């Protein structure tokens, strides 16, 4: 049985066909919003109802006295805060419903046994789950990050906690539990102190840790298990740590816990990764986890001109291309005069099958131009615009990615709270820079860069003109 900080955990995820209604927007959770259901039903029934109906109202998890059930991926928003389409609560917080809080028969929140115990247990489970959610999503548990639904739109929710003045105690319990988890993370070790200590099991607590199985080779998606050590485990840990956002085995430890041992903290990182991306949550990294990590990685390196695709050059605004001598017609239908063929032009705009050439102000088919950065050796442009590092300059030089763990997110608009991610770019890599813009929700504004044939935005702190 999978648990979340000791609370039995399972998923009943909203169907992908309903995601456009229930959780349409990508999200990086920044806070938690606490709700109560105002009824006496179970988490299971509550979730069944939510994922079964066609109203947009949604939340991420429901908790009762026996379990926590996740219904939405944590990297997508839910509609639970009542603060509007672009409200902070709706777009940046994980919605948690606590069940078993209103006795409809007696029409009261003054619960009597056994309902009272049921509610108290659900609340206890919520403390454990919310503290764990904070740890998992790098949210510091405090009063500004753990919010009531009430805080967003003054709705009387969580209503029992408000009526009985339970909120402060509840919040304190979460903070205490969070501190316990974080402290525990820092001191406990998921591996033996060193390789030779396997037999001198001074590690008091865990008996399973004394048996480590060595494995060899590379990690290519085969299932890995707790208790193994060797290069495939290190590959897996490294990929988790390099993901955006990172899933470190032990944040802050030496090498962030990437140590080639698959112990409890690595398993925890795998579970967090699986939960975050809505994969099957079993703590066993296999094909699915590997595939997702690869997919994320290729996202982040796609701006580097995917060297594997040797056949079609990658087209970028401002890069030079040569119009093929065999080209016959413009994309707009007219015949191309031979005088313009075989020459080099600058790409001004890009569409699915065509590019706009600046010097002749004409759309031509992509198949009729040869990228100067491709393997073709007949390109005549003198400037070295090797595509491998996106190193050609934009209007204002280049932007270098700095101050990030592994990669920065490139957004579709200069507003980190509402933008969509259009990809990631690795720390140290550069992009052609167009300028800087004020935007919204960033004290240091945003860099405007050329990205994937269009414009992208990077948070001010994460770039440096180079
Ligand atoms: Zn609510």
mmCIF file with all atom_site columns, N, CA, C and O in Angstrom, residues 9-16 18-25 27 29 47 50-51 55-62 69-80 90 93-96 133 137 274-279 281:
data_model
loop_
_atom_site.group_PDB
_atom_site.id
_atom_site.type_symbol
_atom_site.label_atom_id
_atom_site.label_alt_id
_atom_site.label_comp_id
_atom_site.label_asym_id
_atom_site.label_entity_id
_atom_site.label_seq_id
_atom_site.pdbx_PDB_ins_code
_atom_site.Cartn_x
_atom_site.Cartn_y
_atom_site.Cartn_z
_atom_site.occupancy
_atom_site.B_iso_or_equiv
_atom_site.pdbx_formal_charge
_atom_site.auth_seq_id
_atom_site.auth_comp_id
_atom_site.auth_asym_id
_atom_site.auth_atom_id
_atom_site.pdbx_PDB_model_num
ATOM 1   N N  . UNK A 1 9   ? -2.567  6.332  0.569   1.00 0.00 ? 9   UNK A N  1
ATOM 2   C CA . UNK A 1 9   ? -2.697  7.250  -0.554  1.00 0.00 ? 9   UNK A CA 1
ATOM 3   C C  . UNK A 1 9   ? -3.119  6.497  -1.802  1.00 0.00 ? 9   UNK A C  1
ATOM 4   O O  . UNK A 1 9   ? -2.627  5.422  -2.079  1.00 0.00 ? 9   UNK A O  1
ATOM 5   N N  . UNK A 1 10  ? -4.040  7.052  -2.550  1.00 0.00 ? 10  UNK A N  1
ATOM 6   C CA . UNK A 1 10  ? -4.311  6.513  -3.886  1.00 0.00 ? 10  UNK A CA 1
ATOM 7   C C  . UNK A 1 10  ? -4.784  7.636  -4.798  1.00 0.00 ? 10  UNK A C  1
ATOM 8   O O  . UNK A 1 10  ? -5.056  8.755  -4.344  1.00 0.00 ? 10  UNK A O  1
ATOM 9   N N  . UNK A 1 11  ? -4.863  7.306  -6.065  1.00 0.00 ? 11  UNK A N  1
ATOM 10  C CA . UNK A 1 11  ? -5.300  8.299  -7.041  1.00 0.00 ? 11  UNK A CA 1
ATOM 11  C C  . UNK A 1 11  ? -6.607  7.876  -7.692  1.00 0.00 ? 11  UNK A C  1
ATOM 12  O O  . UNK A 1 11  ? -6.818  6.702  -7.968  1.00 0.00 ? 11  UNK A O  1
ATOM 13  N N  . UNK A 1 12  ? -7.473  8.840  -7.903  1.00 0.00 ? 12  UNK A N  1
ATOM 14  C CA . UNK A 1 12  ? -8.638  8.651  -8.769  1.00 0.00 ? 12  UNK A CA 1
ATOM 15  C C  . UNK A 1 12  ? -8.612  9.895  -9.658  1.00 0.00 ? 12  UNK A C  1
ATOM 16  O O  . UNK A 1 12  ? -9.292  10.877 -9.386  1.00 0.00 ? 12  UNK A O  1
ATOM 17  N N  . UNK A 1 13  ? -7.761  9.843  -10.677 1.00 0.00 ? 13  UNK A N  1
ATOM 18  C CA . UNK A 1 13  ? -7.488  11.055 -11.431 1.00 0.00 ? 13  UNK A CA 1
ATOM 19  C C  . UNK A 1 13  ? -8.627  11.404 -12.382 1.00 0.00 ? 13  UNK A C  1
ATOM 20  O O  . UNK A 1 13  ? -9.255  10.525 -12.962 1.00 0.00 ? 13  UNK A O  1
ATOM 21  N N  . UNK A 1 14  ? -8.861  12.677 -12.529 1.00 0.00 ? 14  UNK A N  1
ATOM 22  C CA . UNK A 1 14  ? -9.858  13.152 -13.475 1.00 0.00 ? 14  UNK A CA 1
ATOM 23  C C  . UNK A 1 14  ? -9.430  12.679 -14.866 1.00 0.00 ? 14  UNK A C  1
ATOM 24  O O  . UNK A 1 14  ? -8.238  12.608 -15.168 1.00 0.00 ? 14  UNK A O  1
ATOM 25  N N  . UNK A 1 15  ? -10.393 12.273 -15.692 1.00 0.00 ? 15  UNK A N  1
ATOM 26  C CA . UNK A 1 15  ? -10.031 11.742 -17.001 1.00 0.00 ? 15  UNK A CA 1
ATOM 27  C C  . UNK A 1 15  ? -9.392  12.850 -17.840 1.00 0.00 ? 15  UNK A C  1
ATOM 28  O O  . UNK A 1 15  ? -9.706  14.028 -17.674 1.00 0.00 ? 15  UNK A O  1
ATOM 29  N N  . UNK A 1 16  ? -8.501  12.436 -18.722 1.00 0.00 ? 16  UNK A N  1
ATOM 30  C CA . UNK A 1 16  ? -7.793  13.436 -19.521 1.00 0.00 ? 16  UNK A CA 1
ATOM 31  C C  . UNK A 1 16  ? -8.762  14.246 -20.374 1.00 0.00 ? 16  UNK A C  1
ATOM 32  O O  . UNK A 1 16  ? -8.528  15.413 -20.646 1.00 0.00 ? 16  UNK A O  1
ATOM 33  N N  . UNK A 1 18  ? -11.447 15.439 -19.463 1.00 0.00 ? 18  UNK A N  1
ATOM 34  C CA . UNK A 1 18  ? -12.061 16.516 -18.666 1.00 0.00 ? 18  UNK A CA 1
ATOM 35  C C  . UNK A 1 18  ? -11.045 17.542 -18.178 1.00 0.00 ? 18  UNK A C  1
ATOM 36  O O  . UNK A 1 18  ? -11.395 18.477 -17.458 1.00 0.00 ? 18  UNK A O  1
ATOM 37  N N  . UNK A 1 19  ? -9.789  17.336 -18.540 1.00 0.00 ? 19  UNK A N  1
ATOM 38  C CA . UNK A 1 19  ? -8.770  18.261 -18.038 1.00 0.00 ? 19  UNK A CA 1
ATOM 39  C C  . UNK A 1 19  ? -9.013  19.698 -18.501 1.00 0.00 ? 19  UNK A C  1
ATOM 40  O O  . UNK A 1 19  ? -8.697  20.642 -17.796 1.00 0.00 ? 19  UNK A O  1
ATOM 41  N N  . UNK A 1 20  ? -9.576  19.818 -19.697 1.00 0.00 ? 20  UNK A N  1
ATOM 42  C CA . UNK A 1 20  ? -9.792  21.179 -20.204 1.00 0.00 ? 20  UNK A CA 1
ATOM 43  C C  . UNK A 1 20  ? -10.842 21.920 -19.380 1.00 0.00 ? 20  UNK A C  1
ATOM 44  O O  . UNK A 1 20  ? -10.912 23.136 -19.402 1.00 0.00 ? 20  UNK A O  1
ATOM 45  N N  . UNK A 1 21  ? -11.677 21.162 -18.651 1.00 0.00 ? 21  UNK A N  1
ATOM 46  C CA . UNK A 1 21  ? -12.672 21.798 -17.783 1.00 0.00 ? 21  UNK A CA 1
ATOM 47  C C  . UNK A 1 21  ? -12.130 21.935 -16.359 1.00 0.00 ? 21  UNK A C  1
ATOM 48  O O  . UNK A 1 21  ? -12.232 22.984 -15.740 1.00 0.00 ? 21  UNK A O  1
ATOM 49  N N  . UNK A 1 22  ? -11.571 20.846 -15.854 1.00 0.00 ? 22  UNK A N  1
ATOM 50  C CA . UNK A 1 22  ? -11.234 20.776 -14.431 1.00 0.00 ? 22  UNK A CA 1
ATOM 51  C C  . UNK A 1 22  ? -9.868  21.349 -14.078 1.00 0.00 ? 22  UNK A C  1
ATOM 52  O O  . UNK A 1 22  ? -9.668  21.813 -12.962 1.00 0.00 ? 22  UNK A O  1
ATOM 53  N N  . UNK A 1 23  ? -8.918  21.227 -14.982 1.00 0.00 ? 23  UNK A N  1
ATOM 54  C CA . UNK A 1 23  ? -7.554  21.677 -14.635 1.00 0.00 ? 23  UNK A CA 1
ATOM 55  C C  . UNK A 1 23  ? -6.818  22.116 -15.897 1.00 0.00 ? 23  UNK A C  1
ATOM 56  O O  . UNK A 1 23  ? -5.829  21.516 -16.281 1.00 0.00 ? 23  UNK A O  1
ATOM 57  N N  . UNK A 1 24  ? -7.301  23.167 -16.538 1.00 0.00 ? 24  UNK A N  1
ATOM 58  C CA . UNK A 1 24  ? -6.798  23.519 -17.866 1.00 0.00 ? 24  UNK A CA 1
ATOM 59  C C  . UNK A 1 24  ? -5.398  24.117 -17.906 1.00 0.00 ? 24  UNK A C  1
ATOM 60  O O  . UNK A 1 24  ? -4.759  24.063 -18.950 1.00 0.00 ? 24  UNK A O  1
ATOM 61  N N  . UNK A 1 25  ? -4.918  24.648 -16.790 1.00 0.00 ? 25  UNK A N  1
ATOM 62  C CA . UNK A 1 25  ? -3.669  25.411 -16.872 1.00 0.00 ? 25  UNK A CA 1
ATOM 63  C C  . UNK A 1 25  ? -2.512  24.743 -16.149 1.00 0.00 ? 25  UNK A C  1
ATOM 64  O O  . UNK A 1 25  ? -2.687  24.246 -15.046 1.00 0.00 ? 25  UNK A O  1
ATOM 65  N N  . UNK A 1 27  ? 0.639   24.585 -13.764 1.00 0.00 ? 27  UNK A N  1
ATOM 66  C CA . UNK A 1 27  ? 0.821   25.322 -12.515 1.00 0.00 ? 27  UNK A CA 1
ATOM 67  C C  . UNK A 1 27  ? 2.066   24.811 -11.807 1.00 0.00 ? 27  UNK A C  1
ATOM 68  O O  . UNK A 1 27  ? 2.345   23.632 -11.834 1.00 0.00 ? 27  UNK A O  1
ATOM 69  N N  . UNK A 1 29  ? 2.883   24.775 -8.031  1.00 0.00 ? 29  UNK A N  1
ATOM 70  C CA . UNK A 1 29  ? 2.202   25.120 -6.778  1.00 0.00 ? 29  UNK A CA 1
ATOM 71  C C  . UNK A 1 29  ? 3.067   25.995 -5.882  1.00 0.00 ? 29  UNK A C  1
ATOM 72  O O  . UNK A 1 29  ? 4.237   25.703 -5.672  1.00 0.00 ? 29  UNK A O  1
ATOM 73  N N  . UNK A 1 47  ? -14.580 12.608 -4.211  1.00 0.00 ? 47  UNK A N  1
ATOM 74  C CA . UNK A 1 47  ? -13.793 12.649 -5.449  1.00 0.00 ? 47  UNK A CA 1
ATOM 75  C C  . UNK A 1 47  ? -14.609 12.104 -6.621  1.00 0.00 ? 47  UNK A C  1
ATOM 76  O O  . UNK A 1 47  ? -14.602 12.666 -7.718  1.00 0.00 ? 47  UNK A O  1
ATOM 77  N N  . UNK A 1 50  ? -16.786 14.757 -7.844  1.00 0.00 ? 50  UNK A N  1
ATOM 78  C CA . UNK A 1 50  ? -16.069 15.845 -8.526  1.00 0.00 ? 50  UNK A CA 1
ATOM 79  C C  . UNK A 1 50  ? -15.605 15.433 -9.921  1.00 0.00 ? 50  UNK A C  1
ATOM 80  O O  . UNK A 1 50  ? -15.803 16.149 -10.892 1.00 0.00 ? 50  UNK A O  1
ATOM 81  N N  . UNK A 1 51  ? -14.994 14.238 -10.009 1.00 0.00 ? 51  UNK A N  1
ATOM 82  C CA . UNK A 1 51  ? -14.468 13.852 -11.330 1.00 0.00 ? 51  UNK A CA 1
ATOM 83  C C  . UNK A 1 51  ? -15.589 13.363 -12.247 1.00 0.00 ? 51  UNK A C  1
ATOM 84  O O  . UNK A 1 51  ? -15.412 13.280 -13.457 1.00 0.00 ? 51  UNK A O  1
ATOM 85  N N  . UNK A 1 55  ? -19.117 20.096 -14.058 1.00 0.00 ? 55  UNK A N  1
ATOM 86  C CA . UNK A 1 55  ? -18.870 21.476 -13.626 1.00 0.00 ? 55  UNK A CA 1
ATOM 87  C C  . UNK A 1 55  ? -17.365 21.664 -13.493 1.00 0.00 ? 55  UNK A C  1
ATOM 88  O O  . UNK A 1 55  ? -16.609 20.717 -13.320 1.00 0.00 ? 55  UNK A O  1
ATOM 89  N N  . UNK A 1 56  ? -16.927 22.886 -13.608 1.00 0.00 ? 56  UNK A N  1
ATOM 90  C CA . UNK A 1 56  ? -15.482 23.113 -13.580 1.00 0.00 ? 56  UNK A CA 1
ATOM 91  C C  . UNK A 1 56  ? -14.916 23.001 -12.169 1.00 0.00 ? 56  UNK A C  1
ATOM 92  O O  . UNK A 1 56  ? -13.720 22.783 -11.999 1.00 0.00 ? 56  UNK A O  1
ATOM 93  N N  . UNK A 1 57  ? -15.782 23.122 -11.154 1.00 0.00 ? 57  UNK A N  1
ATOM 94  C CA . UNK A 1 57  ? -15.288 23.071 -9.775  1.00 0.00 ? 57  UNK A CA 1
ATOM 95  C C  . UNK A 1 57  ? -14.416 21.835 -9.558  1.00 0.00 ? 57  UNK A C  1
ATOM 96  O O  . UNK A 1 57  ? -14.795 20.729 -9.935  1.00 0.00 ? 57  UNK A O  1
ATOM 97  N N  . UNK A 1 58  ? -13.253 22.066 -8.976  1.00 0.00 ? 58  UNK A N  1
ATOM 98  C CA . UNK A 1 58  ? -12.311 20.961 -8.817  1.00 0.00 ? 58  UNK A CA 1
ATOM 99  C C  . UNK A 1 58  ? -11.330 21.270 -7.695  1.00 0.00 ? 58  UNK A C  1
ATOM 100 O O  . UNK A 1 58  ? -11.260 22.407 -7.213  1.00 0.00 ? 58  UNK A O  1
ATOM 101 N N  . UNK A 1 59  ? -10.613 20.256 -7.272  1.00 0.00 ? 59  UNK A N  1
ATOM 102 C CA . UNK A 1 59  ? -9.572  20.418 -6.240  1.00 0.00 ? 59  UNK A CA 1
ATOM 103 C C  . UNK A 1 59  ? -8.591  19.281 -6.453  1.00 0.00 ? 59  UNK A C  1
ATOM 104 O O  . UNK A 1 59  ? -8.859  18.354 -7.222  1.00 0.00 ? 59  UNK A O  1
ATOM 105 N N  . UNK A 1 60  ? -7.470  19.331 -5.767  1.00 0.00 ? 60  UNK A N  1
ATOM 106 C CA . UNK A 1 60  ? -6.438  18.337 -6.034  1.00 0.00 ? 60  UNK A CA 1
ATOM 107 C C  . UNK A 1 60  ? -6.592  17.049 -5.223  1.00 0.00 ? 60  UNK A C  1
ATOM 108 O O  . UNK A 1 60  ? -6.419  15.966 -5.765  1.00 0.00 ? 60  UNK A O  1
ATOM 109 N N  . UNK A 1 61  ? -6.889  17.199 -3.927  1.00 0.00 ? 61  UNK A N  1
ATOM 110 C CA . UNK A 1 61  ? -6.981  15.996 -3.108  1.00 0.00 ? 61  UNK A CA 1
ATOM 111 C C  . UNK A 1 61  ? -8.114  16.109 -2.103  1.00 0.00 ? 61  UNK A C  1
ATOM 112 O O  . UNK A 1 61  ? -8.509  17.207 -1.713  1.00 0.00 ? 61  UNK A O  1
ATOM 113 N N  . UNK A 1 62  ? -8.621  14.959 -1.690  1.00 0.00 ? 62  UNK A N  1
ATOM 114 C CA . UNK A 1 62  ? -9.609  14.914 -0.616  1.00 0.00 ? 62  UNK A CA 1
ATOM 115 C C  . UNK A 1 62  ? -9.098  13.948 0.446   1.00 0.00 ? 62  UNK A C  1
ATOM 116 O O  . UNK A 1 62  ? -8.464  12.937 0.123   1.00 0.00 ? 62  UNK A O  1
ATOM 117 N N  . UNK A 1 69  ? -6.947  10.926 -1.251  1.00 0.00 ? 69  UNK A N  1
ATOM 118 C CA . UNK A 1 69  ? -7.121  10.575 -2.662  1.00 0.00 ? 69  UNK A CA 1
ATOM 119 C C  . UNK A 1 69  ? -6.775  11.783 -3.522  1.00 0.00 ? 69  UNK A C  1
ATOM 120 O O  . UNK A 1 69  ? -7.315  12.876 -3.332  1.00 0.00 ? 69  UNK A O  1
ATOM 121 N N  . UNK A 1 70  ? -5.855  11.560 -4.454  1.00 0.00 ? 70  UNK A N  1
ATOM 122 C CA . UNK A 1 70  ? -5.502  12.636 -5.384  1.00 0.00 ? 70  UNK A CA 1
ATOM 123 C C  . UNK A 1 70  ? -6.377  12.540 -6.620  1.00 0.00 ? 70  UNK A C  1
ATOM 124 O O  . UNK A 1 70  ? -6.583  11.459 -7.166  1.00 0.00 ? 70  UNK A O  1
ATOM 125 N N  . UNK A 1 71  ? -6.886  13.699 -7.076  1.00 0.00 ? 71  UNK A N  1
ATOM 126 C CA . UNK A 1 71  ? -7.781  13.709 -8.233  1.00 0.00 ? 71  UNK A CA 1
ATOM 127 C C  . UNK A 1 71  ? -7.250  14.531 -9.402  1.00 0.00 ? 71  UNK A C  1
ATOM 128 O O  . UNK A 1 71  ? -7.591  14.296 -10.548 1.00 0.00 ? 71  UNK A O  1
ATOM 129 N N  . UNK A 1 72  ? -6.419  15.513 -9.115  1.00 0.00 ? 72  UNK A N  1
ATOM 130 C CA . UNK A 1 72  ? -5.830  16.332 -10.188 1.00 0.00 ? 72  UNK A CA 1
ATOM 131 C C  . UNK A 1 72  ? -4.313  16.247 -10.091 1.00 0.00 ? 72  UNK A C  1
ATOM 132 O O  . UNK A 1 72  ? -3.767  16.117 -8.997  1.00 0.00 ? 72  UNK A O  1
ATOM 133 N N  . UNK A 1 73  ? -3.617  16.362 -11.229 1.00 0.00 ? 73  UNK A N  1
ATOM 134 C CA . UNK A 1 73  ? -2.152  16.439 -11.175 1.00 0.00 ? 73  UNK A CA 1
ATOM 135 C C  . UNK A 1 73  ? -1.749  17.734 -10.462 1.00 0.00 ? 73  UNK A C  1
ATOM 136 O O  . UNK A 1 73  ? -2.404  18.765 -10.636 1.00 0.00 ? 73  UNK A O  1
ATOM 137 N N  . UNK A 1 74  ? -0.687  17.664 -9.683  1.00 0.00 ? 74  UNK A N  1
ATOM 138 C CA . UNK A 1 74  ? -0.279  18.856 -8.939  1.00 0.00 ? 74  UNK A CA 1
ATOM 139 C C  . UNK A 1 74  ? 0.374   19.920 -9.823  1.00 0.00 ? 74  UNK A C  1
ATOM 140 O O  . UNK A 1 74  ? 0.626   21.020 -9.371  1.00 0.00 ? 74  UNK A O  1
ATOM 141 N N  . UNK A 1 75  ? 0.648   19.546 -11.065 1.00 0.00 ? 75  UNK A N  1
ATOM 142 C CA . UNK A 1 75  ? 1.230   20.564 -11.949 1.00 0.00 ? 75  UNK A CA 1
ATOM 143 C C  . UNK A 1 75  ? 0.173   21.206 -12.850 1.00 0.00 ? 75  UNK A C  1
ATOM 144 O O  . UNK A 1 75  ? 0.484   21.797 -13.872 1.00 0.00 ? 75  UNK A O  1
ATOM 145 N N  . UNK A 1 76  ? -1.105  21.041 -12.454 1.00 0.00 ? 76  UNK A N  1
ATOM 146 C CA . UNK A 1 76  ? -2.176  21.748 -13.162 1.00 0.00 ? 76  UNK A CA 1
ATOM 147 C C  . UNK A 1 76  ? -3.086  22.417 -12.135 1.00 0.00 ? 76  UNK A C  1
ATOM 148 O O  . UNK A 1 76  ? -3.199  21.961 -11.011 1.00 0.00 ? 76  UNK A O  1
ATOM 149 N N  . UNK A 1 77  ? -3.744  23.487 -12.521 1.00 0.00 ? 77  UNK A N  1
ATOM 150 C CA . UNK A 1 77  ? -4.541  24.237 -11.545 1.00 0.00 ? 77  UNK A CA 1
ATOM 151 C C  . UNK A 1 77  ? -5.912  23.613 -11.349 1.00 0.00 ? 77  UNK A C  1
ATOM 152 O O  . UNK A 1 77  ? -6.429  22.916 -12.227 1.00 0.00 ? 77  UNK A O  1
ATOM 153 N N  . UNK A 1 78  ? -6.502  23.881 -10.193 1.00 0.00 ? 78  UNK A N  1
ATOM 154 C CA . UNK A 1 78  ? -7.883  23.486 -9.957  1.00 0.00 ? 78  UNK A CA 1
ATOM 155 C C  . UNK A 1 78  ? -8.730  24.731 -9.774  1.00 0.00 ? 78  UNK A C  1
ATOM 156 O O  . UNK A 1 78  ? -8.210  25.844 -9.630  1.00 0.00 ? 78  UNK A O  1
ATOM 157 N N  . UNK A 1 79  ? -10.057 24.567 -9.793  1.00 0.00 ? 79  UNK A N  1
ATOM 158 C CA . UNK A 1 79  ? -10.962 25.708 -9.586  1.00 0.00 ? 79  UNK A CA 1
ATOM 159 C C  . UNK A 1 79  ? -11.650 25.536 -8.244  1.00 0.00 ? 79  UNK A C  1
ATOM 160 O O  . UNK A 1 79  ? -12.685 24.934 -8.140  1.00 0.00 ? 79  UNK A O  1
ATOM 161 N N  . UNK A 1 80  ? -11.038 26.055 -7.201  1.00 0.00 ? 80  UNK A N  1
ATOM 162 C CA . UNK A 1 80  ? -11.559 25.827 -5.858  1.00 0.00 ? 80  UNK A CA 1
ATOM 163 C C  . UNK A 1 80  ? -11.514 27.069 -4.967  1.00 0.00 ? 80  UNK A C  1
ATOM 164 O O  . UNK A 1 80  ? -12.001 27.037 -3.847  1.00 0.00 ? 80  UNK A O  1
ATOM 165 N N  . UNK A 1 90  ? -6.735  30.140 -7.247  1.00 0.00 ? 90  UNK A N  1
ATOM 166 C CA . UNK A 1 90  ? -7.044  29.158 -8.280  1.00 0.00 ? 90  UNK A CA 1
ATOM 167 C C  . UNK A 1 90  ? -5.823  28.748 -9.097  1.00 0.00 ? 90  UNK A C  1
ATOM 168 O O  . UNK A 1 90  ? -5.708  27.608 -9.506  1.00 0.00 ? 90  UNK A O  1
ATOM 169 N N  . UNK A 1 93  ? -2.329  27.462 -6.209  1.00 0.00 ? 93  UNK A N  1
ATOM 170 C CA . UNK A 1 93  ? -2.360  26.693 -4.961  1.00 0.00 ? 93  UNK A CA 1
ATOM 171 C C  . UNK A 1 93  ? -2.965  25.301 -5.161  1.00 0.00 ? 93  UNK A C  1
ATOM 172 O O  . UNK A 1 93  ? -3.795  25.085 -6.029  1.00 0.00 ? 93  UNK A O  1
ATOM 173 N N  . UNK A 1 94  ? -2.503  24.400 -4.318  1.00 0.00 ? 94  UNK A N  1
ATOM 174 C CA . UNK A 1 94  ? -3.049  23.046 -4.294  1.00 0.00 ? 94  UNK A CA 1
ATOM 175 C C  . UNK A 1 94  ? -4.295  23.064 -3.416  1.00 0.00 ? 94  UNK A C  1
ATOM 176 O O  . UNK A 1 94  ? -4.240  23.501 -2.267  1.00 0.00 ? 94  UNK A O  1
ATOM 177 N N  . UNK A 1 95  ? -5.406  22.624 -3.957  1.00 0.00 ? 95  UNK A N  1
ATOM 178 C CA . UNK A 1 95  ? -6.667  22.610 -3.221  1.00 0.00 ? 95  UNK A CA 1
ATOM 179 C C  . UNK A 1 95  ? -6.847  21.291 -2.473  1.00 0.00 ? 95  UNK A C  1
ATOM 180 O O  . UNK A 1 95  ? -6.823  20.223 -3.065  1.00 0.00 ? 95  UNK A O  1
ATOM 181 N N  . UNK A 1 96  ? -7.030  21.395 -1.154  1.00 0.00 ? 96  UNK A N  1
ATOM 182 C CA . UNK A 1 96  ? -7.177  20.207 -0.307  1.00 0.00 ? 96  UNK A CA 1
ATOM 183 C C  . UNK A 1 96  ? -8.539  20.237 0.374   1.00 0.00 ? 96  UNK A C  1
ATOM 184 O O  . UNK A 1 96  ? -8.866  21.206 1.064   1.00 0.00 ? 96  UNK A O  1
ATOM 185 N N  . UNK A 1 133 ? 2.896   17.647 1.404   1.00 0.00 ? 133 UNK A N  1
ATOM 186 C CA . UNK A 1 133 ? 2.753   18.416 0.153   1.00 0.00 ? 133 UNK A CA 1
ATOM 187 C C  . UNK A 1 133 ? 3.720   19.600 0.149   1.00 0.00 ? 133 UNK A C  1
ATOM 188 O O  . UNK A 1 133 ? 4.317   19.925 -0.878  1.00 0.00 ? 133 UNK A O  1
ATOM 189 N N  . UNK A 1 137 ? 6.717   20.062 -2.634  1.00 0.00 ? 137 UNK A N  1
ATOM 190 C CA . UNK A 1 137 ? 6.653   21.139 -3.619  1.00 0.00 ? 137 UNK A CA 1
ATOM 191 C C  . UNK A 1 137 ? 7.466   22.364 -3.209  1.00 0.00 ? 137 UNK A C  1
ATOM 192 O O  . UNK A 1 137 ? 7.231   23.464 -3.710  1.00 0.00 ? 137 UNK A O  1
ATOM 193 N N  . UNK A 1 274 ? 6.464   10.930 -9.549  1.00 0.00 ? 274 UNK A N  1
ATOM 194 C CA . UNK A 1 274 ? 5.302   10.228 -10.124 1.00 0.00 ? 274 UNK A CA 1
ATOM 195 C C  . UNK A 1 274 ? 4.009   10.967 -9.789  1.00 0.00 ? 274 UNK A C  1
ATOM 196 O O  . UNK A 1 274 ? 3.117   11.091 -10.620 1.00 0.00 ? 274 UNK A O  1
ATOM 197 N N  . UNK A 1 275 ? 3.927   11.449 -8.559  1.00 0.00 ? 275 UNK A N  1
ATOM 198 C CA . UNK A 1 275 ? 2.726   12.166 -8.137  1.00 0.00 ? 275 UNK A CA 1
ATOM 199 C C  . UNK A 1 275 ? 2.578   13.464 -8.917  1.00 0.00 ? 275 UNK A C  1
ATOM 200 O O  . UNK A 1 275 ? 1.513   13.799 -9.423  1.00 0.00 ? 275 UNK A O  1
ATOM 201 N N  . UNK A 1 276 ? 3.687   14.169 -9.024  1.00 0.00 ? 276 UNK A N  1
ATOM 202 C CA . UNK A 1 276 ? 3.679   15.480 -9.678  1.00 0.00 ? 276 UNK A CA 1
ATOM 203 C C  . UNK A 1 276 ? 3.206   15.385 -11.116 1.00 0.00 ? 276 UNK A C  1
ATOM 204 O O  . UNK A 1 276 ? 2.458   16.222 -11.598 1.00 0.00 ? 276 UNK A O  1
ATOM 205 N N  . UNK A 1 277 ? 3.654   14.342 -11.814 1.00 0.00 ? 277 UNK A N  1
ATOM 206 C CA . UNK A 1 277 ? 3.307   14.237 -13.232 1.00 0.00 ? 277 UNK A CA 1
ATOM 207 C C  . UNK A 1 277 ? 2.104   13.328 -13.488 1.00 0.00 ? 277 UNK A C  1
ATOM 208 O O  . UNK A 1 277 ? 1.809   12.992 -14.626 1.00 0.00 ? 277 UNK A O  1
ATOM 209 N N  . UNK A 1 278 ? 1.429   12.929 -12.410 1.00 0.00 ? 278 UNK A N  1
ATOM 210 C CA . UNK A 1 278 ? 0.223   12.122 -12.589 1.00 0.00 ? 278 UNK A CA 1
ATOM 211 C C  . UNK A 1 278 ? 0.508   10.727 -13.126 1.00 0.00 ? 278 UNK A C  1
ATOM 212 O O  . UNK A 1 278 ? -0.307  10.135 -13.824 1.00 0.00 ? 278 UNK A O  1
ATOM 213 N N  . UNK A 1 279 ? 1.685   10.183 -12.824 1.00 0.00 ? 279 UNK A N  1
ATOM 214 C CA . UNK A 1 279 ? 2.011   8.818  -13.248 1.00 0.00 ? 279 UNK A CA 1
ATOM 215 C C  . UNK A 1 279 ? 1.556   7.837  -12.175 1.00 0.00 ? 279 UNK A C  1
ATOM 216 O O  . UNK A 1 279 ? 1.113   8.239  -11.103 1.00 0.00 ? 279 UNK A O  1
ATOM 217 N N  . UNK A 1 281 ? 1.830   5.817  -9.083  1.00 0.00 ? 281 UNK A N  1
ATOM 218 C CA . UNK A 1 281 ? 2.687   6.108  -7.934  1.00 0.00 ? 281 UNK A CA 1
ATOM 219 C C  . UNK A 1 281 ? 3.041   4.820  -7.202  1.00 0.00 ? 281 UNK A C  1
ATOM 220 O O  . UNK A 1 281 ? 2.222   4.242  -6.491  1.00 0.00 ? 281 UNK A O  1
#
